[in-house]
PDB file of C-alpha atoms in Angstrom:
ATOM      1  CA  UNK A   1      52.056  48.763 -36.937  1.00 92.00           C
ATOM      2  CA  UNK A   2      49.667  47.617 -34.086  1.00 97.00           C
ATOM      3  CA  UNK A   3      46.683  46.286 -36.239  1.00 98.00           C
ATOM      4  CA  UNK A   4      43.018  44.998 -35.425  1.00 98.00           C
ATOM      5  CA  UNK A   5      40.605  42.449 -36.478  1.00 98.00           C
ATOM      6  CA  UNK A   6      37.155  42.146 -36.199  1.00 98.00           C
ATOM      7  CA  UNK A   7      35.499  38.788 -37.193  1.00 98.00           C
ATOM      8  CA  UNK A   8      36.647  36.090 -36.934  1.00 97.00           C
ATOM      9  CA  UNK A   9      34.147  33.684 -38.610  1.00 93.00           C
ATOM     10  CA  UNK A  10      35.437  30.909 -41.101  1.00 90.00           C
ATOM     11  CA  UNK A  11      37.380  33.701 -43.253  1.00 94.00           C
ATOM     12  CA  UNK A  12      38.457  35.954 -40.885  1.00 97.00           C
ATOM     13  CA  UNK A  13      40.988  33.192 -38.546  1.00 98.00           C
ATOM     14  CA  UNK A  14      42.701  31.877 -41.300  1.00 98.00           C
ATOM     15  CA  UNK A  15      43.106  35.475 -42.147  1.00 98.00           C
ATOM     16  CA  UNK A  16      44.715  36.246 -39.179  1.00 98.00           C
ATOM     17  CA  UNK A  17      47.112  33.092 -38.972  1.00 98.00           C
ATOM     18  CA  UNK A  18      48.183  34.405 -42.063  1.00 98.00           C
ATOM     19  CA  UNK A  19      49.069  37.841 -40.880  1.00 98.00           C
ATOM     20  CA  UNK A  20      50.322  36.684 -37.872  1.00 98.00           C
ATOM     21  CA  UNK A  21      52.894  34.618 -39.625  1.00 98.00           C
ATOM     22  CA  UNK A  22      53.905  37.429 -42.237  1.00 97.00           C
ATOM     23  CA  UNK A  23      55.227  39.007 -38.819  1.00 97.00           C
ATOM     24  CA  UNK A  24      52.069  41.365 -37.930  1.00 97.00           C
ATOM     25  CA  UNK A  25      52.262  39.974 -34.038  1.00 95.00           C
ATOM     26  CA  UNK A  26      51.199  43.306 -32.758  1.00 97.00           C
ATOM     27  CA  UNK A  27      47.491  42.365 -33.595  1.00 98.00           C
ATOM     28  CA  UNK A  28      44.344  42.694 -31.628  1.00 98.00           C
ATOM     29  CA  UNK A  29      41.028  40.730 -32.372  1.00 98.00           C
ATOM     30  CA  UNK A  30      37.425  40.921 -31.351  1.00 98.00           C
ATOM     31  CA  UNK A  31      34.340  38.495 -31.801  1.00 97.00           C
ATOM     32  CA  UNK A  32      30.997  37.787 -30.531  1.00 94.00           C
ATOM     33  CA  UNK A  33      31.764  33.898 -29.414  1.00 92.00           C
ATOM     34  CA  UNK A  34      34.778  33.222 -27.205  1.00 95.00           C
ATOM     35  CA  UNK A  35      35.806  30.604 -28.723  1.00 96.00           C
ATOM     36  CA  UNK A  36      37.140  32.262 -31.660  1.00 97.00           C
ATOM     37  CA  UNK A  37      39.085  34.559 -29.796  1.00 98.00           C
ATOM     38  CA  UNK A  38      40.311  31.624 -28.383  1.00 97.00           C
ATOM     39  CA  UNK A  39      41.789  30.153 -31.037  1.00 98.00           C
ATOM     40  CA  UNK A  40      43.325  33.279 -32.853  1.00 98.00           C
ATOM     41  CA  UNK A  41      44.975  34.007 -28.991  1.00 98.00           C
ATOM     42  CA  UNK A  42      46.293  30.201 -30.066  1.00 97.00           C
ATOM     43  CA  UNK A  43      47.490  31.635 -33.099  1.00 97.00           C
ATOM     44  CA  UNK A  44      49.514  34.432 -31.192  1.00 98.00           C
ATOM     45  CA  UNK A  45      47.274  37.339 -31.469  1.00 98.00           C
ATOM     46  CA  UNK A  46      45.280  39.017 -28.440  1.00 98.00           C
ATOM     47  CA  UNK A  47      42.095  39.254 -27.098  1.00 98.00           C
ATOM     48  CA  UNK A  48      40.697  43.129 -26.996  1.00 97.00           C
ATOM     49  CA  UNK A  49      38.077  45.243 -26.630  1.00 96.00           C
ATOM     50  CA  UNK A  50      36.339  47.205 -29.819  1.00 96.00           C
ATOM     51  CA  UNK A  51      37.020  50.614 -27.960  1.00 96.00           C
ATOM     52  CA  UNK A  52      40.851  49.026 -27.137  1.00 97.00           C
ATOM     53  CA  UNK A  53      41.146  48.056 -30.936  1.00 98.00           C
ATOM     54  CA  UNK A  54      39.980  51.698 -31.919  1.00 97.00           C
ATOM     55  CA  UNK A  55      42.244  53.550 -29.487  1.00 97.00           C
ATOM     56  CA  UNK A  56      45.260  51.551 -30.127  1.00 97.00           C
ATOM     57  CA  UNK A  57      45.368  50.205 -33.840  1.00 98.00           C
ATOM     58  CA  UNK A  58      46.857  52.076 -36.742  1.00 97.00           C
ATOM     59  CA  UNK A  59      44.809  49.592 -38.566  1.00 98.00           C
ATOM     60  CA  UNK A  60      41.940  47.904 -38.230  1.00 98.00           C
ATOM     61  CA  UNK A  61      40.096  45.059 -40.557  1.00 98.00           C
ATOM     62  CA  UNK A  62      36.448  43.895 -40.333  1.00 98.00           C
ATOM     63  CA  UNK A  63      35.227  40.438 -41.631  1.00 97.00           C
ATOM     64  CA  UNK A  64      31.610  40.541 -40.867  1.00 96.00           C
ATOM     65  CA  UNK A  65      28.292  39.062 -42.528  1.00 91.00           C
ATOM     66  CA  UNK A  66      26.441  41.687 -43.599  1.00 92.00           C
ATOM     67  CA  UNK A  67      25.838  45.853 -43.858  1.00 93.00           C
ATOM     68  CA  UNK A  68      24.064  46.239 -40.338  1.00 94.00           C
ATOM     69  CA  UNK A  69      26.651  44.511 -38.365  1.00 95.00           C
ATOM     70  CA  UNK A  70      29.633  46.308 -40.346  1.00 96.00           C
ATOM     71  CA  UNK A  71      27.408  50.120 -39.079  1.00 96.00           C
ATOM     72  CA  UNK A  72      26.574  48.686 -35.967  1.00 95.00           C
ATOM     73  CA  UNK A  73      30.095  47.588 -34.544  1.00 96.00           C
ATOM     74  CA  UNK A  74      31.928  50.610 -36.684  1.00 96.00           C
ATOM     75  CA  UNK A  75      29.353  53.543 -36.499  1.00 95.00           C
ATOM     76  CA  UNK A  76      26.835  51.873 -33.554  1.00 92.00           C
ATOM     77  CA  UNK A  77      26.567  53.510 -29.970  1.00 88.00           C
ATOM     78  CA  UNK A  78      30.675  52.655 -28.763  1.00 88.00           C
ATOM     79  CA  UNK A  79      31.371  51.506 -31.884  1.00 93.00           C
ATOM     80  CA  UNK A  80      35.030  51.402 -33.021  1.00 96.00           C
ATOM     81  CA  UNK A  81      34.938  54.355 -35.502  1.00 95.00           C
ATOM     82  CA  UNK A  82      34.677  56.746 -32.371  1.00 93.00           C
ATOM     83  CA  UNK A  83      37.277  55.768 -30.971  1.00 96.00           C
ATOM     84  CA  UNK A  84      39.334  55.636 -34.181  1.00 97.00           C
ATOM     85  CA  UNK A  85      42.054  58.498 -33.964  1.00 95.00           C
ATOM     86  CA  UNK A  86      42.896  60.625 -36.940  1.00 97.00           C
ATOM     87  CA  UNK A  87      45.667  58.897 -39.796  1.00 97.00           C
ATOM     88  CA  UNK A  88      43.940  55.629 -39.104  1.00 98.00           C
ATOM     89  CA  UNK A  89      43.247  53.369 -41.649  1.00 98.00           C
ATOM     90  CA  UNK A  90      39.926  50.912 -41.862  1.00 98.00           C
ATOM     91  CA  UNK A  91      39.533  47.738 -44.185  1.00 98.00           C
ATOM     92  CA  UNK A  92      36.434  46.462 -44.438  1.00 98.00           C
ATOM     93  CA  UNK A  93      37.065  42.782 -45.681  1.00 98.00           C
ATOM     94  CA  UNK A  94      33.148  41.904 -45.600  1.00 96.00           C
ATOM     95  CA  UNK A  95      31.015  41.521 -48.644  1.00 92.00           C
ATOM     96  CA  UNK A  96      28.458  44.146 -48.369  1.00 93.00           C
ATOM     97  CA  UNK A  97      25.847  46.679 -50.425  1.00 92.00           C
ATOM     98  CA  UNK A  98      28.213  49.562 -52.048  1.00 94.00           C
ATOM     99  CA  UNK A  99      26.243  52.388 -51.310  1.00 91.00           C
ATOM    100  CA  UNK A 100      26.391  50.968 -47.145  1.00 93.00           C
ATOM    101  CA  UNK A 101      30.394  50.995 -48.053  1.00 95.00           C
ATOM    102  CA  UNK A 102      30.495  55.225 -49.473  1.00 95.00           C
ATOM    103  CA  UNK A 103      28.260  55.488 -45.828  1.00 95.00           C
ATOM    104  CA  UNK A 104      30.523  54.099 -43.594  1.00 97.00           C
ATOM    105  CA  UNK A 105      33.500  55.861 -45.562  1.00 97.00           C
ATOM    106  CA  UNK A 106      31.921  59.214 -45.285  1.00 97.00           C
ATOM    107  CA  UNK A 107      31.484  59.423 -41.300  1.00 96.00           C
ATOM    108  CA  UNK A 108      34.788  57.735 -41.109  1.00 97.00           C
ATOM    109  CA  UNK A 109      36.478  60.596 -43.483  1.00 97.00           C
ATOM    110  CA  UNK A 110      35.118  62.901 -40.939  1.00 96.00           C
ATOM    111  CA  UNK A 111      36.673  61.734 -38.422  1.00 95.00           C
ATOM    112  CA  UNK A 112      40.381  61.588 -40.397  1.00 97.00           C
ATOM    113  CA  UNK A 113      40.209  58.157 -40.406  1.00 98.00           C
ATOM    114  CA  UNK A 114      40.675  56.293 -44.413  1.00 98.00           C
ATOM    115  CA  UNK A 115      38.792  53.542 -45.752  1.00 98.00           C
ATOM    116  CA  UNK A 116      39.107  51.162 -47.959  1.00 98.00           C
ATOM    117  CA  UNK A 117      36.383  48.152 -49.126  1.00 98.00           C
ATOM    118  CA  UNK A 118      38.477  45.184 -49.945  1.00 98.00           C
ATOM    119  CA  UNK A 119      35.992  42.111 -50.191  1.00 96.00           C
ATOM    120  CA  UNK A 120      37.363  38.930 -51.114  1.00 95.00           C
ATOM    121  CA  UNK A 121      36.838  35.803 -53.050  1.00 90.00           C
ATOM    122  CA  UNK A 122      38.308  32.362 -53.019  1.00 87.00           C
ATOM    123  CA  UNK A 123      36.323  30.974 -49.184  1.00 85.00           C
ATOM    124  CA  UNK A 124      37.981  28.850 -46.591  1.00 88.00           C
ATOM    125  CA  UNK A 125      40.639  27.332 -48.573  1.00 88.00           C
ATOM    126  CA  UNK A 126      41.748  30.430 -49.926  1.00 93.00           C
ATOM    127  CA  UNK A 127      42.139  31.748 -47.229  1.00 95.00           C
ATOM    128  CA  UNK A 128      43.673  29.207 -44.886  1.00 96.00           C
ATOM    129  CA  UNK A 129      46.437  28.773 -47.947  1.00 96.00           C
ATOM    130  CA  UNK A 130      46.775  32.902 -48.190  1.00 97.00           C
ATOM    131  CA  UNK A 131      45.628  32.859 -51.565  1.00 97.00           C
ATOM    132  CA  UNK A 132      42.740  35.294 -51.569  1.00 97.00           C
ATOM    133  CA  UNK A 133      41.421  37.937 -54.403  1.00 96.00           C
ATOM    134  CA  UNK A 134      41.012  41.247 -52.897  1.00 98.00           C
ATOM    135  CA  UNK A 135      38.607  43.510 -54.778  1.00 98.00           C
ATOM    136  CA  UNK A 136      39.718  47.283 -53.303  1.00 98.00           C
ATOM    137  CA  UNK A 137      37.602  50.160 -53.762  1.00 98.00           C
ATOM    138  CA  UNK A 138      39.328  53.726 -52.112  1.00 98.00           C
ATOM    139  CA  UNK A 139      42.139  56.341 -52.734  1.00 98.00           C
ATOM    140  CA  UNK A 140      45.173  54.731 -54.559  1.00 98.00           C
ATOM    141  CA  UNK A 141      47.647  56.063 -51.752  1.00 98.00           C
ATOM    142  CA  UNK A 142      45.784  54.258 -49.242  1.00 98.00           C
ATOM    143  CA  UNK A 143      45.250  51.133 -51.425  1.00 98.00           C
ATOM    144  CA  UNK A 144      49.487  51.434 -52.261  1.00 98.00           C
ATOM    145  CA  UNK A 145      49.855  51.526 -48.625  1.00 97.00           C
ATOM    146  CA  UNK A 146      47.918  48.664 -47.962  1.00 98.00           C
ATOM    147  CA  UNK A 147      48.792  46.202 -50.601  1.00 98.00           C
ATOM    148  CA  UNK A 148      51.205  44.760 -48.902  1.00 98.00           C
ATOM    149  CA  UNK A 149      49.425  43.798 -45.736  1.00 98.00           C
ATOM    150  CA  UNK A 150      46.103  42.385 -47.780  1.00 98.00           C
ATOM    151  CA  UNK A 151      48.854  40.610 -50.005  1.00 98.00           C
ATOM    152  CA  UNK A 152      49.908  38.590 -46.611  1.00 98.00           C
ATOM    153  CA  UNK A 153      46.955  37.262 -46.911  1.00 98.00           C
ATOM    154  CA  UNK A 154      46.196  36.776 -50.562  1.00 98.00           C
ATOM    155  CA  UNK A 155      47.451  36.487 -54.269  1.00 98.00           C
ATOM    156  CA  UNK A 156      46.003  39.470 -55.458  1.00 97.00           C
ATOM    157  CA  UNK A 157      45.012  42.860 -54.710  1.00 98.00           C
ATOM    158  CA  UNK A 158      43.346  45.271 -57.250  1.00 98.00           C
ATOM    159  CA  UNK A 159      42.237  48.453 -57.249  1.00 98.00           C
ATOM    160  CA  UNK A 160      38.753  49.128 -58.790  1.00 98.00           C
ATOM    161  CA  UNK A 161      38.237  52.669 -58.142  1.00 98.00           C
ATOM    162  CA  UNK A 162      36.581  54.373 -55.436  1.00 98.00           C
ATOM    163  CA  UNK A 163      35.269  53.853 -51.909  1.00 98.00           C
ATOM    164  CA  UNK A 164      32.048  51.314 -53.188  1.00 96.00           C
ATOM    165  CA  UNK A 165      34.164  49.911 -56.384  1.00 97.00           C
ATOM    166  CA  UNK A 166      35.395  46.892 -53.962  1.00 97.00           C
ATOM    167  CA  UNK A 167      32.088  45.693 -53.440  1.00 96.00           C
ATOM    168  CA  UNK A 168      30.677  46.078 -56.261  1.00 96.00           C
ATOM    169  CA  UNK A 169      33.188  44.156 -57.827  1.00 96.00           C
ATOM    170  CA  UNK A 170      32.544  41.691 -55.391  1.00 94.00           C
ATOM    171  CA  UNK A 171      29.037  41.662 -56.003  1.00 95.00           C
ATOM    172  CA  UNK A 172      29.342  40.587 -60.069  1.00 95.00           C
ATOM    173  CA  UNK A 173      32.171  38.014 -59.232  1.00 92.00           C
ATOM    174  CA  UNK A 174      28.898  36.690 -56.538  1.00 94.00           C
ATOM    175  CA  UNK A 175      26.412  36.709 -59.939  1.00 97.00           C
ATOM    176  CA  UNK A 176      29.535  34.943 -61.730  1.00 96.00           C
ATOM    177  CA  UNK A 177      30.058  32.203 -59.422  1.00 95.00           C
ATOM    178  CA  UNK A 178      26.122  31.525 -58.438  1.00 97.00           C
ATOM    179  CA  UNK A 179      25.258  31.262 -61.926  1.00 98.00           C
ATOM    180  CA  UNK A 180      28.261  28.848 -62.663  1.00 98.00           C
ATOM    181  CA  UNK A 181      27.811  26.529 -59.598  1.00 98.00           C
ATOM    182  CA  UNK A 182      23.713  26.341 -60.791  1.00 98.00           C
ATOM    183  CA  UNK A 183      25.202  25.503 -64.328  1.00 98.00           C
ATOM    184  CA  UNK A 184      27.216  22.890 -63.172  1.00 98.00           C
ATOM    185  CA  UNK A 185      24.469  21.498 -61.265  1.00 98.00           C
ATOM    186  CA  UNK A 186      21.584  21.455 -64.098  1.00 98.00           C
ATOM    187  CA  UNK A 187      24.559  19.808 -66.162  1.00 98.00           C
ATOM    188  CA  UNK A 188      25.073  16.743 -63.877  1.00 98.00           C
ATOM    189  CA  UNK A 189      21.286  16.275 -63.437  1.00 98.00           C
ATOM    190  CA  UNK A 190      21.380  15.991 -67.050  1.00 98.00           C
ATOM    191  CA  UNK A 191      24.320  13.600 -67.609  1.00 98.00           C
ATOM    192  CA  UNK A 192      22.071  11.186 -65.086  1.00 96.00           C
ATOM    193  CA  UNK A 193      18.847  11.381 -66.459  1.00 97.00           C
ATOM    194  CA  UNK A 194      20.040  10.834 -69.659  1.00 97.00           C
ATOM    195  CA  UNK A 195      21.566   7.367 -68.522  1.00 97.00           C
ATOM    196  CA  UNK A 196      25.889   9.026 -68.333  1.00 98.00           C
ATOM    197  CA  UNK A 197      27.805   8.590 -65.396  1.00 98.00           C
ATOM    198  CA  UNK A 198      28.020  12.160 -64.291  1.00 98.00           C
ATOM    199  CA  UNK A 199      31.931  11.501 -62.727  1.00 98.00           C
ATOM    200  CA  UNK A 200      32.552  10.701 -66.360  1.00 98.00           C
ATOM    201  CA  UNK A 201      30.785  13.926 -68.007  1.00 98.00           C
ATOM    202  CA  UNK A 202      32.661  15.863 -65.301  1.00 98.00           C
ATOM    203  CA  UNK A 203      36.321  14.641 -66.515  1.00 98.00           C
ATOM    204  CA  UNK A 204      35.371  14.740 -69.654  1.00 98.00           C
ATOM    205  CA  UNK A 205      34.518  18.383 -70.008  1.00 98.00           C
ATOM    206  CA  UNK A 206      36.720  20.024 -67.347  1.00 97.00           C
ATOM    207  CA  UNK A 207      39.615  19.943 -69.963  1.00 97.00           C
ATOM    208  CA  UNK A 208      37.507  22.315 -72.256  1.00 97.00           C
ATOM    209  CA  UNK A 209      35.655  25.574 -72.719  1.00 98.00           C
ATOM    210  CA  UNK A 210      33.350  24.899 -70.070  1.00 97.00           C
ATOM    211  CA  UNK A 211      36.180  23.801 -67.488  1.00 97.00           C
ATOM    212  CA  UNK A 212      36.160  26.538 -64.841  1.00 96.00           C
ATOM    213  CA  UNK A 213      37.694  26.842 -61.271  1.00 93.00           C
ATOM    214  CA  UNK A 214      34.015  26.508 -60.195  1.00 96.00           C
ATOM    215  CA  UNK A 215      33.871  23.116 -62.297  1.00 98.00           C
ATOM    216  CA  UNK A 216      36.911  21.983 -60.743  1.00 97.00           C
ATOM    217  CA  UNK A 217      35.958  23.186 -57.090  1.00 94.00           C
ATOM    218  CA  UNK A 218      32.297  22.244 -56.742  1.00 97.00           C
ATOM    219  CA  UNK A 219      31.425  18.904 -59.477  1.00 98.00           C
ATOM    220  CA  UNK A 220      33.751  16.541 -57.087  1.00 98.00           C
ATOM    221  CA  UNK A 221      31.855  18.099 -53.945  1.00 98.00           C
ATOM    222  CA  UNK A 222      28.046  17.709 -55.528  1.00 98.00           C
ATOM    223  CA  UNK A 223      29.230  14.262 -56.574  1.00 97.00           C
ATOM    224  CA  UNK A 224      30.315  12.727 -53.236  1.00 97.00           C
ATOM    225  CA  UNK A 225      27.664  14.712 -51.492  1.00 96.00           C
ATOM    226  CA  UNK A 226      30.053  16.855 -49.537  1.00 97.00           C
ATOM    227  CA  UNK A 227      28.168  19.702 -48.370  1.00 97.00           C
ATOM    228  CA  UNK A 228      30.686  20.980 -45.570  1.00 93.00           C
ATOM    229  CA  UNK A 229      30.839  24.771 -45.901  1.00 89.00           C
ATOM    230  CA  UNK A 230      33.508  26.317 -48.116  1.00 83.00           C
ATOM    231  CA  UNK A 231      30.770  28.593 -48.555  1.00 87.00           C
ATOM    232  CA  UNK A 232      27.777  28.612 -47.261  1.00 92.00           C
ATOM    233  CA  UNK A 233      24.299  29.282 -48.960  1.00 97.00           C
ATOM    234  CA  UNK A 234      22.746  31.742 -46.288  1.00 96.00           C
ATOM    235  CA  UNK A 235      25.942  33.953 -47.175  1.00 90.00           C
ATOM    236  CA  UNK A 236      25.625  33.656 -50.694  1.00 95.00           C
ATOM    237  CA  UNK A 237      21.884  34.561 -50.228  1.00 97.00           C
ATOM    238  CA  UNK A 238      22.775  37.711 -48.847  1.00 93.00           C
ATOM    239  CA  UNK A 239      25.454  38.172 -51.456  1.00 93.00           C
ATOM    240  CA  UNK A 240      22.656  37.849 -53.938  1.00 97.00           C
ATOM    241  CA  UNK A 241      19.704  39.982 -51.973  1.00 96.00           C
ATOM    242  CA  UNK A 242      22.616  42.690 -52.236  1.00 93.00           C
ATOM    243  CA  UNK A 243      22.929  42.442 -55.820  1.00 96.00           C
ATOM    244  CA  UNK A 244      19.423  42.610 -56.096  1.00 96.00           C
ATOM    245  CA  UNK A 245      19.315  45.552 -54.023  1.00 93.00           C
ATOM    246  CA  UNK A 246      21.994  47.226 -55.645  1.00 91.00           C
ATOM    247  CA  UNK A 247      20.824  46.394 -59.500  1.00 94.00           C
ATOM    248  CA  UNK A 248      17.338  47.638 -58.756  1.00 93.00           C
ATOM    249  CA  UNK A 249      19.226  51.120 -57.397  1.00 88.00           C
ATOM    250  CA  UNK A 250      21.228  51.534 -60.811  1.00 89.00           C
ATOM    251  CA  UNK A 251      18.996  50.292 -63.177  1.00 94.00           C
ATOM    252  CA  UNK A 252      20.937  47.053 -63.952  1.00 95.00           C
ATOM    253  CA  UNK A 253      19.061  43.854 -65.315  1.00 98.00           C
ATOM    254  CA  UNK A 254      19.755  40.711 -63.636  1.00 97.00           C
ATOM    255  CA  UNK A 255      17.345  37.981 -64.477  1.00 98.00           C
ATOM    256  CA  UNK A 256      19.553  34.921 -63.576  1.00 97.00           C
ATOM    257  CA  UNK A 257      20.879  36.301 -60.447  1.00 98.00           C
ATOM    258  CA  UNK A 258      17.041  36.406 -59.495  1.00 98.00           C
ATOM    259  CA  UNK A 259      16.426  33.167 -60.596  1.00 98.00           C
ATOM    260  CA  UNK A 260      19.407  31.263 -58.599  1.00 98.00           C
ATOM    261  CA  UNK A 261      18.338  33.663 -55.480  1.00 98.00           C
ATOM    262  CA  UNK A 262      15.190  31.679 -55.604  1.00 98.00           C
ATOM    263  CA  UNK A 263      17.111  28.150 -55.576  1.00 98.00           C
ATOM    264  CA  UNK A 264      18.950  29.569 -52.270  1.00 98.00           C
ATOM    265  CA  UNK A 265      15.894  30.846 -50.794  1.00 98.00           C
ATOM    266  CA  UNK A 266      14.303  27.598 -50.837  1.00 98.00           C
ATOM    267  CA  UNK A 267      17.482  25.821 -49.820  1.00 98.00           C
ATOM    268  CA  UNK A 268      17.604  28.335 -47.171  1.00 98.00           C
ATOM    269  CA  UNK A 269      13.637  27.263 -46.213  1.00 98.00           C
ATOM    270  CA  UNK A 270      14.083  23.756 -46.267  1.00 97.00           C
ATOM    271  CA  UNK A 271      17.111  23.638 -43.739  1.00 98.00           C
ATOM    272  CA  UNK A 272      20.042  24.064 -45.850  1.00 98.00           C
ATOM    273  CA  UNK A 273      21.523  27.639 -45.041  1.00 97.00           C
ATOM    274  CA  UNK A 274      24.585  26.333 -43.570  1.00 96.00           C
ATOM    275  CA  UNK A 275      25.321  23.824 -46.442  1.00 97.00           C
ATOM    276  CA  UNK A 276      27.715  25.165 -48.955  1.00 96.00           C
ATOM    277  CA  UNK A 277      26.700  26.708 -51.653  1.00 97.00           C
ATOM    278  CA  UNK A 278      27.043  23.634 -53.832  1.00 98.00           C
ATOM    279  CA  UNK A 279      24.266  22.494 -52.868  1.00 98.00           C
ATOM    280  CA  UNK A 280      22.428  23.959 -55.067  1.00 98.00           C
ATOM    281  CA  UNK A 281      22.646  20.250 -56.905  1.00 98.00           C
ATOM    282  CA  UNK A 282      20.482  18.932 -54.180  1.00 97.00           C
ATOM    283  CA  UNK A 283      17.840  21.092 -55.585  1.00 98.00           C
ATOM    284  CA  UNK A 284      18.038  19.693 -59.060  1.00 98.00           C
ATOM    285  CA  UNK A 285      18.239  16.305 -57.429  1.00 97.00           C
ATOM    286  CA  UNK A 286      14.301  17.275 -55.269  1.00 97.00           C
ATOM    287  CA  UNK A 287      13.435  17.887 -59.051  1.00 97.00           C
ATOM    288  CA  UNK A 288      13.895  14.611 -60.380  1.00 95.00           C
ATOM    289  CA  UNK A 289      12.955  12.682 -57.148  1.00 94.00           C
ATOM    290  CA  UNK A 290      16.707  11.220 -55.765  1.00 88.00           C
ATOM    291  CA  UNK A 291      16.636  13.242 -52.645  1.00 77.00           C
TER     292      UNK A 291
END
């Protein structure tokens, strides 16, 4: 299986190392900076051209910020989908709005060509260990198909239904995690104006009910003041805008998921994008004057 990949950002090179080393050598990639290529050519895959990667892969796998760059590079003026021959299969790893996902899906199903959304969580770690959550929206033969190729790269695969079900899926584990990371955050503030060593309130709960993967991953990091990207804010901004988008389409109230957006926004407008999303703490610590 001669396979493709598109993106190759902070998820999308561990992703594929990974694949590379599950013994899919036959692999193409594409990027907008050299020096990503670069290091996936490193990694034993090679350097091609989108209309290469659509002629020549039986598979091909986008990991790319946002809606507009997953129509522009797939459905854009030379984009790949035209060159995309019939039987093909297309895996759109990127976190994006649902409804741009059933677009894509429905020019691509003219052309022969399958789709399936398959957003992840779990960030850099996750992926540079192969333990990523795929979230799979599309036709269960396809999905069955697939599994084991997304399962080179992660722990889990599940389908959620239909072309759209991926990302959606996606989109309430992004309201899960935002809200929990702000939680943890307004909880530490609290443990230090209230005169408790925050380290302390932190072990102390994470054995309990309100211990949580996010707890575990994201206390130690607001803590020591590690901001380095896992992931970063500007991403989870978008994450949220699309939740937004999408909840306003169905009908869907989602006051908190407005109210973090707001704490990204102005993390975003005070120079903090590329932080990870963690820092959301350094918010809570403007409030009360320590930063």
């Amino acid at each position: 299986m001669k396979i493709g990949f598109i993106g190759l950002g902070i998820m999308g090179k561990p992703m594929v190392h990974n694949l590379l080393k599950a013994g899919y050598t036959d692999l193409l990639v594409w990027n907008r900076s050299r020096k990503a290529i670069d290091i996936c050519v490193g990694y034993g895959a090679k350097a091609a051209g989108l209309r290469e990667i659509g002629e020549n892969c039986d598979l091909v796998f986008t990991m790319l910020p946002n809606s507009p760059q997953v129509k522009e590079l797939m459905l854009g003026e030379n984009g790949v989908a035209q060159f995309m021959k019939p039987g093909a299969i297309y895996v759109d790893c990127s976190s994006i709005n649902p409804v741009a996902s059933k677009e894509i899906a429905a020019v691509l199903a003219e052309k022969g060509v399958e789709m399936l959304d398959a957003p992840v969580s779990g960030g850099e770690p996750k992926a540079v260990d192969g333990t990523l959550s795929f979230m799979v929206g599309g036709k269960q033969e396809i999905f069955d198909r697939m599994k084991p190729v997304l399962l080179t790269m992660g722990a889990s695969a599940v389908r959620c239904g239909e072309v759209g079900a991926g990302n959606t899926t996606k989109l309430a584990n992004q309201i899960i995690v935002a809200c929990n990371i702000r939680a943890v955050a307004e909880a530490l503030t609290l443990a230090e104006k209230a005169g408790v060593d925050p380290e302390l309130v932190y072990q102390a709960i994470r054995g309990g009910l309100a211990g949580s993967t996010v707890l575990d991953a994201k206390a130690p990091m607001m803590l020591s003041g590690n901001e380095t990207p896992g992931f970063k804010v500007d991403l989870h901004k978008k994450d949220l805008a699309n939740v937004l988008e999408c909840a306003h389409d169905v009908g869907a109230p989602v006051p908190m998921t407005a109210s973090v957006q707001e704490i990204l926004c102005w993390l975003h407008a005070t120079g903090h994008g590329d932080s990870d999303h963690s820092a959301i703490y350094r918010y809570y610590r403007t409030l009360i004057g320590e930063e």
